[in-house]
Amino acid sequence: METIIKRNLPRDVFLHLFAMVALYWSAISFITLCWQYINYFFPDILQIRYGYQSYVWPIRFSVSSLIIIFPLFILASWYLNKIYKRELQARESKIRKWLIYLTLFIASLIIVGDLVSVIYNFLGGDVTAKFILKSFSVLLVAGAVFGYYLDDVRRAEPSSSAKYYAWSTGTIILIMVIGAFFIVGSPMQARLLQFDQQRVSDLQGIQSQIVNYWQRKGQMPASLSDLEDSISGYVVPADPQTDQSYEYYLKDSTALKFELCAVFNLSSKVQSTAKYPYPASGEYSQNWDHGQGRVCFERTIDEKLYPPTEKLPR
């Protein structure tokens, strides 16, 4: 007597939806990672001053996604193939066919759109190595997804080549992920860089307070403690890593010249993993390049640009 296996429809729907979402997420993350590699090796002259920030965050998110999502996609696909071998009717389910054909439809649209974009830019004379490589990466990923699922939907049984596809794709992703660490640096280096960025931000704030102090009182502060104000609530920040006070030296009170000093973990110009110096945020970002170790920034207040404010008569 033939045994009839009862299908578990909620399980099938969940697994198929999960696998497809993981596929889309992994594909987008891989393309994003490829694009950041291209941005790193073929930098845009208009974005050089934002070199570090422009690619570090997308790389981190892409790497994080691929480390978590892609293995889950492989696991879900493996479990589905295991179900297909045991329950042949599950392979012919409508939810599976709908999702696969939807994936083929999306992949085909991406391929066509990518090719149209290449020809459009070619006719406009705007075909650069950077653009071609980005278009090729999209075409490669979309083509791989389209080819794999087109072959899979035609088969009555799971293909034995699926595991080779998984191994080869996993190897490529692993190489890309490892390479990303050589660009953005290790987590420890990223932490040190964040401390340096906070130091620059603190010094910018202190400099702004010194200028305001001069404009309001017509004299330079003798020490950083003079900047603290119980009314406004301003407190001079300390080094975020060591909790030591920043250094302030009044070089010439008449010439309005002073120095601010801090100890930095890394150089803003020469970093082992950053191709370009990272900029500090804020209005004085162009003046805060620094080396490794103790660095002092000499500043002179221009009295014409920052004149003392006139006091209102009592």
PDB file of C-alpha atoms in Angstrom:
ATOM      1  CA  MET A   1       0.000   0.000   0.000  1.00  0.00           C
ATOM      2  CA  GLU A   2       1.457   3.384  -1.029  1.00  0.00           C
ATOM      3  CA  THR A   3       2.069   5.787   1.829  1.00  0.00           C
ATOM      4  CA  ILE A   4       0.661   9.270   1.262  1.00  0.00           C
ATOM      5  CA  ILE A   5       2.819  11.988   2.795  1.00  0.00           C
ATOM      6  CA  LYS A   6       0.783  14.905   4.059  1.00  0.00           C
ATOM      7  CA  ARG A   7       2.259  18.252   3.083  1.00  0.00           C
ATOM      8  CA  ASN A   8       3.108  20.853   5.672  1.00  0.00           C
ATOM      9  CA  LEU A   9       1.941  23.983   3.843  1.00  0.00           C
ATOM     10  CA  PRO A  10       2.884  26.611   6.494  1.00  0.00           C
ATOM     11  CA  ARG A  11       6.384  25.136   6.671  1.00  0.00           C
ATOM     12  CA  ASP A  12       6.770  25.218   2.888  1.00  0.00           C
ATOM     13  CA  VAL A  13       5.549  28.816   2.625  1.00  0.00           C
ATOM     14  CA  PHE A  14       7.870  29.982   5.390  1.00  0.00           C
ATOM     15  CA  LEU A  15      10.948  28.205   4.025  1.00  0.00           C
ATOM     16  CA  HIS A  16      10.409  29.376   0.454  1.00  0.00           C
ATOM     17  CA  LEU A  17       9.773  32.978   1.489  1.00  0.00           C
ATOM     18  CA  PHE A  18      12.742  32.931   3.846  1.00  0.00           C
ATOM     19  CA  ALA A  19      15.050  31.491   1.183  1.00  0.00           C
ATOM     20  CA  MET A  20      14.013  34.084  -1.397  1.00  0.00           C
ATOM     21  CA  VAL A  21      14.342  37.032   0.983  1.00  0.00           C
ATOM     22  CA  ALA A  22      17.768  35.755   2.029  1.00  0.00           C
ATOM     23  CA  LEU A  23      18.710  35.391  -1.647  1.00  0.00           C
ATOM     24  CA  TYR A  24      17.702  38.964  -2.512  1.00  0.00           C
ATOM     25  CA  TRP A  25      19.423  40.330   0.594  1.00  0.00           C
ATOM     26  CA  SER A  26      22.629  38.393  -0.126  1.00  0.00           C
ATOM     27  CA  ALA A  27      22.661  39.422  -3.797  1.00  0.00           C
ATOM     28  CA  ILE A  28      22.175  43.117  -2.976  1.00  0.00           C
ATOM     29  CA  SER A  29      24.845  42.947  -0.259  1.00  0.00           C
ATOM     30  CA  PHE A  30      27.293  41.258  -2.632  1.00  0.00           C
ATOM     31  CA  ILE A  31      26.686  43.861  -5.352  1.00  0.00           C
ATOM     32  CA  THR A  32      27.097  46.650  -2.790  1.00  0.00           C
ATOM     33  CA  LEU A  33      30.388  45.134  -1.641  1.00  0.00           C
ATOM     34  CA  CYS A  34      31.590  44.867  -5.244  1.00  0.00           C
ATOM     35  CA  TRP A  35      30.681  48.504  -5.849  1.00  0.00           C
ATOM     36  CA  GLN A  36      32.638  49.627  -2.775  1.00  0.00           C
ATOM     37  CA  TYR A  37      35.685  47.701  -3.997  1.00  0.00           C
ATOM     38  CA  ILE A  38      35.337  49.576  -7.283  1.00  0.00           C
ATOM     39  CA  ASN A  39      34.910  52.908  -5.464  1.00  0.00           C
ATOM     40  CA  TYR A  40      38.058  52.167  -3.476  1.00  0.00           C
ATOM     41  CA  PHE A  41      40.279  51.268  -6.432  1.00  0.00           C
ATOM     42  CA  PHE A  42      38.683  53.753  -8.859  1.00  0.00           C
ATOM     43  CA  PRO A  43      37.910  56.779  -6.639  1.00  0.00           C
ATOM     44  CA  ASP A  44      35.738  59.639  -7.798  1.00  0.00           C
ATOM     45  CA  ILE A  45      37.707  62.880  -7.675  1.00  0.00           C
ATOM     46  CA  LEU A  46      34.570  64.659  -6.412  1.00  0.00           C
ATOM     47  CA  GLN A  47      34.292  62.334  -3.414  1.00  0.00           C
ATOM     48  CA  ILE A  48      37.936  62.016  -2.363  1.00  0.00           C
ATOM     49  CA  ARG A  49      37.523  64.259   0.689  1.00  0.00           C
ATOM     50  CA  TYR A  50      34.849  61.832   1.886  1.00  0.00           C
ATOM     51  CA  GLY A  51      36.971  58.816   0.955  1.00  0.00           C
ATOM     52  CA  TYR A  52      36.845  56.937   4.225  1.00  0.00           C
ATOM     53  CA  GLN A  53      33.207  57.473   5.143  1.00  0.00           C
ATOM     54  CA  SER A  54      31.963  56.989   1.588  1.00  0.00           C
ATOM     55  CA  TYR A  55      32.843  53.309   1.492  1.00  0.00           C
ATOM     56  CA  VAL A  56      33.445  52.140   5.057  1.00  0.00           C
ATOM     57  CA  TRP A  57      29.795  52.063   6.181  1.00  0.00           C
ATOM     58  CA  PRO A  58      28.456  50.262   3.063  1.00  0.00           C
ATOM     59  CA  ILE A  59      31.288  47.737   3.338  1.00  0.00           C
ATOM     60  CA  ARG A  60      30.583  47.042   6.993  1.00  0.00           C
ATOM     61  CA  PHE A  61      26.874  46.562   6.369  1.00  0.00           C
ATOM     62  CA  SER A  62      27.488  44.348   3.336  1.00  0.00           C
ATOM     63  CA  VAL A  63      30.041  42.206   5.158  1.00  0.00           C
ATOM     64  CA  SER A  64      27.763  41.871   8.190  1.00  0.00           C
ATOM     65  CA  SER A  65      24.858  40.861   5.954  1.00  0.00           C
ATOM     66  CA  LEU A  66      26.866  38.306   3.993  1.00  0.00           C
ATOM     67  CA  ILE A  67      28.323  36.739   7.139  1.00  0.00           C
ATOM     68  CA  ILE A  68      24.837  36.194   8.588  1.00  0.00           C
ATOM     69  CA  ILE A  69      22.341  36.087   5.719  1.00  0.00           C
ATOM     70  CA  PHE A  70      24.182  34.043   3.073  1.00  0.00           C
ATOM     71  CA  PRO A  71      24.793  31.016   5.363  1.00  0.00           C
ATOM     72  CA  LEU A  72      21.108  31.154   6.322  1.00  0.00           C
ATOM     73  CA  PHE A  73      20.192  31.122   2.621  1.00  0.00           C
ATOM     74  CA  ILE A  74      22.418  28.080   2.050  1.00  0.00           C
ATOM     75  CA  LEU A  75      20.922  26.352   5.092  1.00  0.00           C
ATOM     76  CA  ALA A  76      17.344  27.058   3.979  1.00  0.00           C
ATOM     77  CA  SER A  77      18.099  25.869   0.425  1.00  0.00           C
ATOM     78  CA  TRP A  78      19.735  22.697   1.732  1.00  0.00           C
ATOM     79  CA  TYR A  79      16.738  21.939   3.921  1.00  0.00           C
ATOM     80  CA  LEU A  80      14.328  22.579   1.042  1.00  0.00           C
ATOM     81  CA  ASN A  81      16.256  20.208  -1.228  1.00  0.00           C
ATOM     82  CA  LYS A  82      16.101  17.629   1.536  1.00  0.00           C
ATOM     83  CA  ILE A  83      12.312  18.047   1.637  1.00  0.00           C
ATOM     84  CA  TYR A  84      12.086  17.818  -2.172  1.00  0.00           C
ATOM     85  CA  LYS A  85      13.809  14.438  -2.158  1.00  0.00           C
ATOM     86  CA  ARG A  86      11.416  13.142   0.484  1.00  0.00           C
ATOM     87  CA  GLU A  87       8.239  14.885  -0.719  1.00  0.00           C
ATOM     88  CA  LEU A  88       8.176  15.238  -4.495  1.00  0.00           C
ATOM     89  CA  GLN A  89       4.903  17.159  -4.422  1.00  0.00           C
ATOM     90  CA  ALA A  90       6.580  19.924  -2.390  1.00  0.00           C
ATOM     91  CA  ARG A  91       8.845  20.690  -5.344  1.00  0.00           C
ATOM     92  CA  GLU A  92       5.788  21.270  -7.514  1.00  0.00           C
ATOM     93  CA  SER A  93       4.083  23.573  -5.023  1.00  0.00           C
ATOM     94  CA  LYS A  94       2.611  26.786  -6.368  1.00  0.00           C
ATOM     95  CA  ILE A  95       4.378  28.962  -3.810  1.00  0.00           C
ATOM     96  CA  ARG A  96       7.740  27.636  -4.994  1.00  0.00           C
ATOM     97  CA  LYS A  97       6.909  28.127  -8.663  1.00  0.00           C
ATOM     98  CA  TRP A  98       5.559  31.630  -8.068  1.00  0.00           C
ATOM     99  CA  LEU A  99       8.636  32.727  -6.119  1.00  0.00           C
ATOM    100  CA  ILE A 100      11.066  31.225  -8.620  1.00  0.00           C
ATOM    101  CA  TYR A 101       9.331  32.825 -11.594  1.00  0.00           C
ATOM    102  CA  LEU A 102       9.190  36.112  -9.683  1.00  0.00           C
ATOM    103  CA  THR A 103      12.941  35.827  -9.118  1.00  0.00           C
ATOM    104  CA  LEU A 104      13.504  35.082 -12.804  1.00  0.00           C
ATOM    105  CA  PHE A 105      11.345  38.067 -13.714  1.00  0.00           C
ATOM    106  CA  ILE A 106      13.255  40.429 -11.397  1.00  0.00           C
ATOM    107  CA  ALA A 107      16.639  39.099 -12.543  1.00  0.00           C
ATOM    108  CA  SER A 108      15.689  39.483 -16.209  1.00  0.00           C
ATOM    109  CA  LEU A 109      14.537  43.079 -15.627  1.00  0.00           C
ATOM    110  CA  ILE A 110      17.817  43.878 -13.882  1.00  0.00           C
ATOM    111  CA  ILE A 111      19.831  42.357 -16.735  1.00  0.00           C
ATOM    112  CA  VAL A 112      17.866  44.248 -19.392  1.00  0.00           C
ATOM    113  CA  GLY A 113      18.022  47.497 -17.417  1.00  0.00           C
ATOM    114  CA  ASP A 114      21.747  47.065 -16.875  1.00  0.00           C
ATOM    115  CA  LEU A 115      22.393  46.543 -20.590  1.00  0.00           C
ATOM    116  CA  VAL A 116      20.201  49.524 -21.507  1.00  0.00           C
ATOM    117  CA  SER A 117      22.151  51.658 -19.036  1.00  0.00           C
ATOM    118  CA  VAL A 118      25.474  50.573 -20.558  1.00  0.00           C
ATOM    119  CA  ILE A 119      24.362  51.426 -24.097  1.00  0.00           C
ATOM    120  CA  TYR A 120      22.783  54.714 -22.965  1.00  0.00           C
ATOM    121  CA  ASN A 121      25.974  55.843 -21.261  1.00  0.00           C
ATOM    122  CA  PHE A 122      28.076  54.600 -24.172  1.00  0.00           C
ATOM    123  CA  LEU A 123      26.088  56.738 -26.613  1.00  0.00           C
ATOM    124  CA  GLY A 124      26.484  59.682 -24.252  1.00  0.00           C
ATOM    125  CA  GLY A 125      30.252  59.195 -24.096  1.00  0.00           C
ATOM    126  CA  ASP A 126      30.132  58.569 -20.351  1.00  0.00           C
ATOM    127  CA  VAL A 127      31.578  55.062 -20.239  1.00  0.00           C
ATOM    128  CA  THR A 128      34.369  54.838 -17.671  1.00  0.00           C
ATOM    129  CA  ALA A 129      36.152  51.848 -16.178  1.00  0.00           C
ATOM    130  CA  LYS A 130      34.281  52.446 -12.933  1.00  0.00           C
ATOM    131  CA  PHE A 131      30.885  52.439 -14.645  1.00  0.00           C
ATOM    132  CA  ILE A 132      31.687  49.365 -16.747  1.00  0.00           C
ATOM    133  CA  LEU A 133      32.863  47.384 -13.715  1.00  0.00           C
ATOM    134  CA  LYS A 134      29.769  48.281 -11.712  1.00  0.00           C
ATOM    135  CA  SER A 135      27.506  47.330 -14.608  1.00  0.00           C
ATOM    136  CA  PHE A 136      29.398  44.073 -15.053  1.00  0.00           C
ATOM    137  CA  SER A 137      29.041  43.199 -11.356  1.00  0.00           C
ATOM    138  CA  VAL A 138      25.261  43.692 -11.536  1.00  0.00           C
ATOM    139  CA  LEU A 139      25.074  41.695 -14.765  1.00  0.00           C
ATOM    140  CA  LEU A 140      27.181  38.894 -13.285  1.00  0.00           C
ATOM    141  CA  VAL A 141      25.109  38.520 -10.115  1.00  0.00           C
ATOM    142  CA  ALA A 142      21.738  38.829 -11.862  1.00  0.00           C
ATOM    143  CA  GLY A 143      22.889  36.441 -14.594  1.00  0.00           C
ATOM    144  CA  ALA A 144      24.077  33.863 -12.059  1.00  0.00           C
ATOM    145  CA  VAL A 145      20.763  33.988 -10.176  1.00  0.00           C
ATOM    146  CA  PHE A 146      18.763  33.827 -13.407  1.00  0.00           C
ATOM    147  CA  GLY A 147      20.779  30.915 -14.818  1.00  0.00           C
ATOM    148  CA  TYR A 148      20.657  28.869 -11.630  1.00  0.00           C
ATOM    149  CA  TYR A 149      16.910  29.173 -11.065  1.00  0.00           C
ATOM    150  CA  LEU A 150      16.055  28.749 -14.729  1.00  0.00           C
ATOM    151  CA  ASP A 151      17.901  25.436 -14.665  1.00  0.00           C
ATOM    152  CA  ASP A 152      16.337  24.495 -11.334  1.00  0.00           C
ATOM    153  CA  VAL A 153      12.734  25.171 -12.381  1.00  0.00           C
ATOM    154  CA  ARG A 154      13.136  22.930 -15.430  1.00  0.00           C
ATOM    155  CA  ARG A 155      14.263  19.927 -13.400  1.00  0.00           C
ATOM    156  CA  ALA A 156      11.938  17.371 -11.889  1.00  0.00           C
ATOM    157  CA  GLU A 157      14.440  16.649  -9.099  1.00  0.00           C
ATOM    158  CA  PRO A 158      17.035  18.777  -7.281  1.00  0.00           C
ATOM    159  CA  SER A 159      20.258  19.147  -9.234  1.00  0.00           C
ATOM    160  CA  SER A 160      23.383  17.482  -7.881  1.00  0.00           C
ATOM    161  CA  SER A 161      25.352  20.552  -8.955  1.00  0.00           C
ATOM    162  CA  ALA A 162      23.635  22.712  -6.322  1.00  0.00           C
ATOM    163  CA  LYS A 163      26.279  21.905  -3.719  1.00  0.00           C
ATOM    164  CA  TYR A 164      29.072  22.887  -6.117  1.00  0.00           C
ATOM    165  CA  TYR A 165      27.255  26.146  -6.767  1.00  0.00           C
ATOM    166  CA  ALA A 166      27.000  26.749  -3.028  1.00  0.00           C
ATOM    167  CA  TRP A 167      30.686  25.971  -2.440  1.00  0.00           C
ATOM    168  CA  SER A 168      31.917  28.149  -5.312  1.00  0.00           C
ATOM    169  CA  THR A 169      29.658  31.064  -4.363  1.00  0.00           C
ATOM    170  CA  GLY A 170      30.611  30.733  -0.713  1.00  0.00           C
ATOM    171  CA  THR A 171      34.317  30.744  -1.590  1.00  0.00           C
ATOM    172  CA  ILE A 172      33.971  33.927  -3.657  1.00  0.00           C
ATOM    173  CA  ILE A 173      32.019  35.647  -0.883  1.00  0.00           C
ATOM    174  CA  LEU A 174      34.585  34.538   1.717  1.00  0.00           C
ATOM    175  CA  ILE A 175      37.420  36.035  -0.345  1.00  0.00           C
ATOM    176  CA  MET A 176      35.474  39.282  -0.762  1.00  0.00           C
ATOM    177  CA  VAL A 177      34.726  39.476   2.964  1.00  0.00           C
ATOM    178  CA  ILE A 178      38.347  38.852   3.960  1.00  0.00           C
ATOM    179  CA  GLY A 179      39.521  41.464   1.461  1.00  0.00           C
ATOM    180  CA  ALA A 180      37.123  43.993   2.968  1.00  0.00           C
ATOM    181  CA  PHE A 181      39.005  43.890   6.265  1.00  0.00           C
ATOM    182  CA  PHE A 182      42.146  45.064   4.470  1.00  0.00           C
ATOM    183  CA  ILE A 183      40.209  48.128   3.286  1.00  0.00           C
ATOM    184  CA  VAL A 184      38.236  49.182   6.355  1.00  0.00           C
ATOM    185  CA  GLY A 185      40.648  47.721   8.904  1.00  0.00           C
ATOM    186  CA  SER A 186      40.079  45.510  11.905  1.00  0.00           C
ATOM    187  CA  PRO A 187      37.358  46.194  14.492  1.00  0.00           C
ATOM    188  CA  MET A 188      40.083  47.366  16.883  1.00  0.00           C
ATOM    189  CA  GLN A 189      41.414  49.871  14.368  1.00  0.00           C
ATOM    190  CA  ALA A 190      37.886  51.078  13.652  1.00  0.00           C
ATOM    191  CA  ARG A 191      37.445  51.663  17.385  1.00  0.00           C
ATOM    192  CA  LEU A 192      40.686  53.664  17.569  1.00  0.00           C
ATOM    193  CA  LEU A 193      39.564  55.705  14.581  1.00  0.00           C
ATOM    194  CA  GLN A 194      36.266  56.520  16.280  1.00  0.00           C
ATOM    195  CA  PHE A 195      38.170  57.806  19.306  1.00  0.00           C
ATOM    196  CA  ASP A 196      40.254  60.052  17.024  1.00  0.00           C
ATOM    197  CA  GLN A 197      37.161  61.377  15.282  1.00  0.00           C
ATOM    198  CA  GLN A 198      35.613  62.203  18.651  1.00  0.00           C
ATOM    199  CA  ARG A 199      38.813  64.012  19.685  1.00  0.00           C
ATOM    200  CA  VAL A 200      38.668  66.159  16.565  1.00  0.00           C
ATOM    201  CA  SER A 201      34.998  66.887  17.220  1.00  0.00           C
ATOM    202  CA  ASP A 202      35.807  67.865  20.820  1.00  0.00           C
ATOM    203  CA  LEU A 203      38.620  70.181  19.733  1.00  0.00           C
ATOM    204  CA  GLN A 204      36.338  71.807  17.185  1.00  0.00           C
ATOM    205  CA  GLY A 205      33.789  72.473  19.910  1.00  0.00           C
ATOM    206  CA  ILE A 206      36.445  73.890  22.241  1.00  0.00           C
ATOM    207  CA  GLN A 207      37.783  76.127  19.478  1.00  0.00           C
ATOM    208  CA  SER A 208      34.281  77.432  18.831  1.00  0.00           C
ATOM    209  CA  GLN A 209      33.843  78.171  22.537  1.00  0.00           C
ATOM    210  CA  ILE A 210      37.174  80.038  22.640  1.00  0.00           C
ATOM    211  CA  VAL A 211      36.090  82.226  19.720  1.00  0.00           C
ATOM    212  CA  ASN A 212      32.733  82.886  21.398  1.00  0.00           C
ATOM    213  CA  TYR A 213      34.507  83.725  24.656  1.00  0.00           C
ATOM    214  CA  TRP A 214      36.678  86.279  22.857  1.00  0.00           C
ATOM    215  CA  GLN A 215      33.706  87.826  21.085  1.00  0.00           C
ATOM    216  CA  ARG A 216      31.611  88.083  24.239  1.00  0.00           C
ATOM    217  CA  LYS A 217      34.304  89.256  26.689  1.00  0.00           C
ATOM    218  CA  GLY A 218      36.907  90.858  24.459  1.00  0.00           C
ATOM    219  CA  GLN A 219      39.714  88.780  25.948  1.00  0.00           C
ATOM    220  CA  MET A 220      41.161  85.297  25.610  1.00  0.00           C
ATOM    221  CA  PRO A 221      40.468  82.607  28.226  1.00  0.00           C
ATOM    222  CA  ALA A 222      43.424  81.878  30.500  1.00  0.00           C
ATOM    223  CA  SER A 223      42.498  78.197  30.728  1.00  0.00           C
ATOM    224  CA  LEU A 224      39.850  75.817  29.435  1.00  0.00           C
ATOM    225  CA  SER A 225      38.004  75.987  32.740  1.00  0.00           C
ATOM    226  CA  ASP A 226      37.156  79.616  31.932  1.00  0.00           C
ATOM    227  CA  LEU A 227      34.931  78.337  29.117  1.00  0.00           C
ATOM    228  CA  GLU A 228      32.616  76.420  31.428  1.00  0.00           C
ATOM    229  CA  ASP A 229      29.287  78.107  32.005  1.00  0.00           C
ATOM    230  CA  SER A 230      26.704  76.998  34.525  1.00  0.00           C
ATOM    231  CA  ILE A 231      23.976  78.966  32.734  1.00  0.00           C
ATOM    232  CA  SER A 232      24.428  77.433  29.281  1.00  0.00           C
ATOM    233  CA  GLY A 233      25.543  74.143  30.800  1.00  0.00           C
ATOM    234  CA  TYR A 234      28.731  73.937  28.755  1.00  0.00           C
ATOM    235  CA  VAL A 235      31.401  71.644  30.187  1.00  0.00           C
ATOM    236  CA  VAL A 236      34.787  71.245  28.531  1.00  0.00           C
ATOM    237  CA  PRO A 237      34.981  67.668  27.174  1.00  0.00           C
ATOM    238  CA  ALA A 238      37.799  65.300  28.105  1.00  0.00           C
ATOM    239  CA  ASP A 239      39.608  62.728  26.003  1.00  0.00           C
ATOM    240  CA  PRO A 240      37.028  59.961  25.314  1.00  0.00           C
ATOM    241  CA  GLN A 241      39.608  57.181  25.657  1.00  0.00           C
ATOM    242  CA  THR A 242      41.850  58.290  28.527  1.00  0.00           C
ATOM    243  CA  ASP A 243      39.552  60.819  30.232  1.00  0.00           C
ATOM    244  CA  GLN A 244      42.506  63.236  30.328  1.00  0.00           C
ATOM    245  CA  SER A 245      41.968  66.944  29.764  1.00  0.00           C
ATOM    246  CA  TYR A 246      42.845  68.426  26.402  1.00  0.00           C
ATOM    247  CA  GLU A 247      45.757  70.862  26.391  1.00  0.00           C
ATOM    248  CA  TYR A 248      45.263  74.574  25.815  1.00  0.00           C
ATOM    249  CA  TYR A 249      48.059  77.115  25.550  1.00  0.00           C
ATOM    250  CA  LEU A 250      47.577  80.858  25.152  1.00  0.00           C
ATOM    251  CA  LYS A 251      50.564  81.761  22.977  1.00  0.00           C
ATOM    252  CA  ASP A 252      49.884  85.471  22.533  1.00  0.00           C
ATOM    253  CA  SER A 253      46.869  87.198  24.058  1.00  0.00           C
ATOM    254  CA  THR A 254      47.430  90.334  21.997  1.00  0.00           C
ATOM    255  CA  ALA A 255      47.705  88.489  18.674  1.00  0.00           C
ATOM    256  CA  LEU A 256      44.849  86.160  19.750  1.00  0.00           C
ATOM    257  CA  LYS A 257      47.032  83.113  19.132  1.00  0.00           C
ATOM    258  CA  PHE A 258      46.498  79.825  20.965  1.00  0.00           C
ATOM    259  CA  GLU A 259      47.126  76.073  20.689  1.00  0.00           C
ATOM    260  CA  LEU A 260      44.929  73.031  21.288  1.00  0.00           C
ATOM    261  CA  CYS A 261      46.641  69.672  21.773  1.00  0.00           C
ATOM    262  CA  ALA A 262      45.484  66.052  21.890  1.00  0.00           C
ATOM    263  CA  VAL A 263      46.977  62.568  21.598  1.00  0.00           C
ATOM    264  CA  PHE A 264      45.753  60.593  18.561  1.00  0.00           C
ATOM    265  CA  ASN A 265      45.821  56.857  17.930  1.00  0.00           C
ATOM    266  CA  LEU A 266      46.212  57.048  14.148  1.00  0.00           C
ATOM    267  CA  SER A 267      47.325  59.488  11.506  1.00  0.00           C
ATOM    268  CA  SER A 268      44.589  61.130   9.474  1.00  0.00           C
ATOM    269  CA  LYS A 269      46.806  61.175   6.377  1.00  0.00           C
ATOM    270  CA  VAL A 270      48.635  57.859   6.438  1.00  0.00           C
ATOM    271  CA  GLN A 271      46.595  54.900   7.606  1.00  0.00           C
ATOM    272  CA  SER A 272      47.384  51.308   6.892  1.00  0.00           C
ATOM    273  CA  THR A 273      43.910  50.592   5.560  1.00  0.00           C
ATOM    274  CA  ALA A 274      42.493  53.909   4.385  1.00  0.00           C
ATOM    275  CA  LYS A 275      43.471  55.063   0.921  1.00  0.00           C
ATOM    276  CA  TYR A 276      42.597  58.671   1.658  1.00  0.00           C
ATOM    277  CA  PRO A 277      42.564  60.730   4.840  1.00  0.00           C
ATOM    278  CA  TYR A 278      39.213  60.823   6.553  1.00  0.00           C
ATOM    279  CA  PRO A 279      37.785  64.295   7.044  1.00  0.00           C
ATOM    280  CA  ALA A 280      36.595  65.624  10.344  1.00  0.00           C
ATOM    281  CA  SER A 281      33.026  66.767  10.473  1.00  0.00           C
ATOM    282  CA  GLY A 282      32.251  70.413  11.059  1.00  0.00           C
ATOM    283  CA  GLU A 283      33.032  73.819   9.683  1.00  0.00           C
ATOM    284  CA  TYR A 284      36.757  73.626  10.482  1.00  0.00           C
ATOM    285  CA  SER A 285      37.276  70.187   8.933  1.00  0.00           C
ATOM    286  CA  GLN A 286      39.965  71.361   6.529  1.00  0.00           C
ATOM    287  CA  ASN A 287      42.276  72.364   9.413  1.00  0.00           C
ATOM    288  CA  TRP A 288      42.376  69.211  11.497  1.00  0.00           C
ATOM    289  CA  ASP A 289      44.762  66.843   9.727  1.00  0.00           C
ATOM    290  CA  HIS A 290      46.948  65.145  12.310  1.00  0.00           C
ATOM    291  CA  GLY A 291      49.664  62.573  12.783  1.00  0.00           C
ATOM    292  CA  GLN A 292      49.880  59.764  15.285  1.00  0.00           C
ATOM    293  CA  GLY A 293      50.629  60.678  18.893  1.00  0.00           C
ATOM    294  CA  ARG A 294      50.554  64.110  20.490  1.00  0.00           C
ATOM    295  CA  VAL A 295      49.560  66.809  18.002  1.00  0.00           C
ATOM    296  CA  CYS A 296      49.013  70.527  18.598  1.00  0.00           C
ATOM    297  CA  PHE A 297      46.876  72.774  16.422  1.00  0.00           C
ATOM    298  CA  GLU A 298      47.897  76.425  16.378  1.00  0.00           C
ATOM    299  CA  ARG A 299      45.098  78.895  15.796  1.00  0.00           C
ATOM    300  CA  THR A 300      44.925  82.660  15.424  1.00  0.00           C
ATOM    301  CA  ILE A 301      41.594  84.451  15.704  1.00  0.00           C
ATOM    302  CA  ASP A 302      41.075  86.979  12.929  1.00  0.00           C
ATOM    303  CA  GLU A 303      39.642  90.021  14.697  1.00  0.00           C
ATOM    304  CA  LYS A 304      38.062  91.261  11.475  1.00  0.00           C
ATOM    305  CA  LEU A 305      36.196  88.014  10.929  1.00  0.00           C
ATOM    306  CA  TYR A 306      35.332  87.512  14.600  1.00  0.00           C
ATOM    307  CA  PRO A 307      35.042  90.988  16.150  1.00  0.00           C
ATOM    308  CA  PRO A 308      33.950  91.380  19.767  1.00  0.00           C
ATOM    309  CA  THR A 309      30.215  91.807  20.082  1.00  0.00           C
ATOM    310  CA  GLU A 310      29.018  95.210  21.195  1.00  0.00           C
ATOM    311  CA  LYS A 311      27.630  95.243  24.700  1.00  0.00           C
ATOM    312  CA  LEU A 312      24.173  96.687  25.146  1.00  0.00           C
ATOM    313  CA  PRO A 313      23.967  99.717  27.444  1.00  0.00           C
ATOM    314  CA  ARG A 314      22.448  99.045  30.843  1.00  0.00           C
TER     315      ARG A 314
END
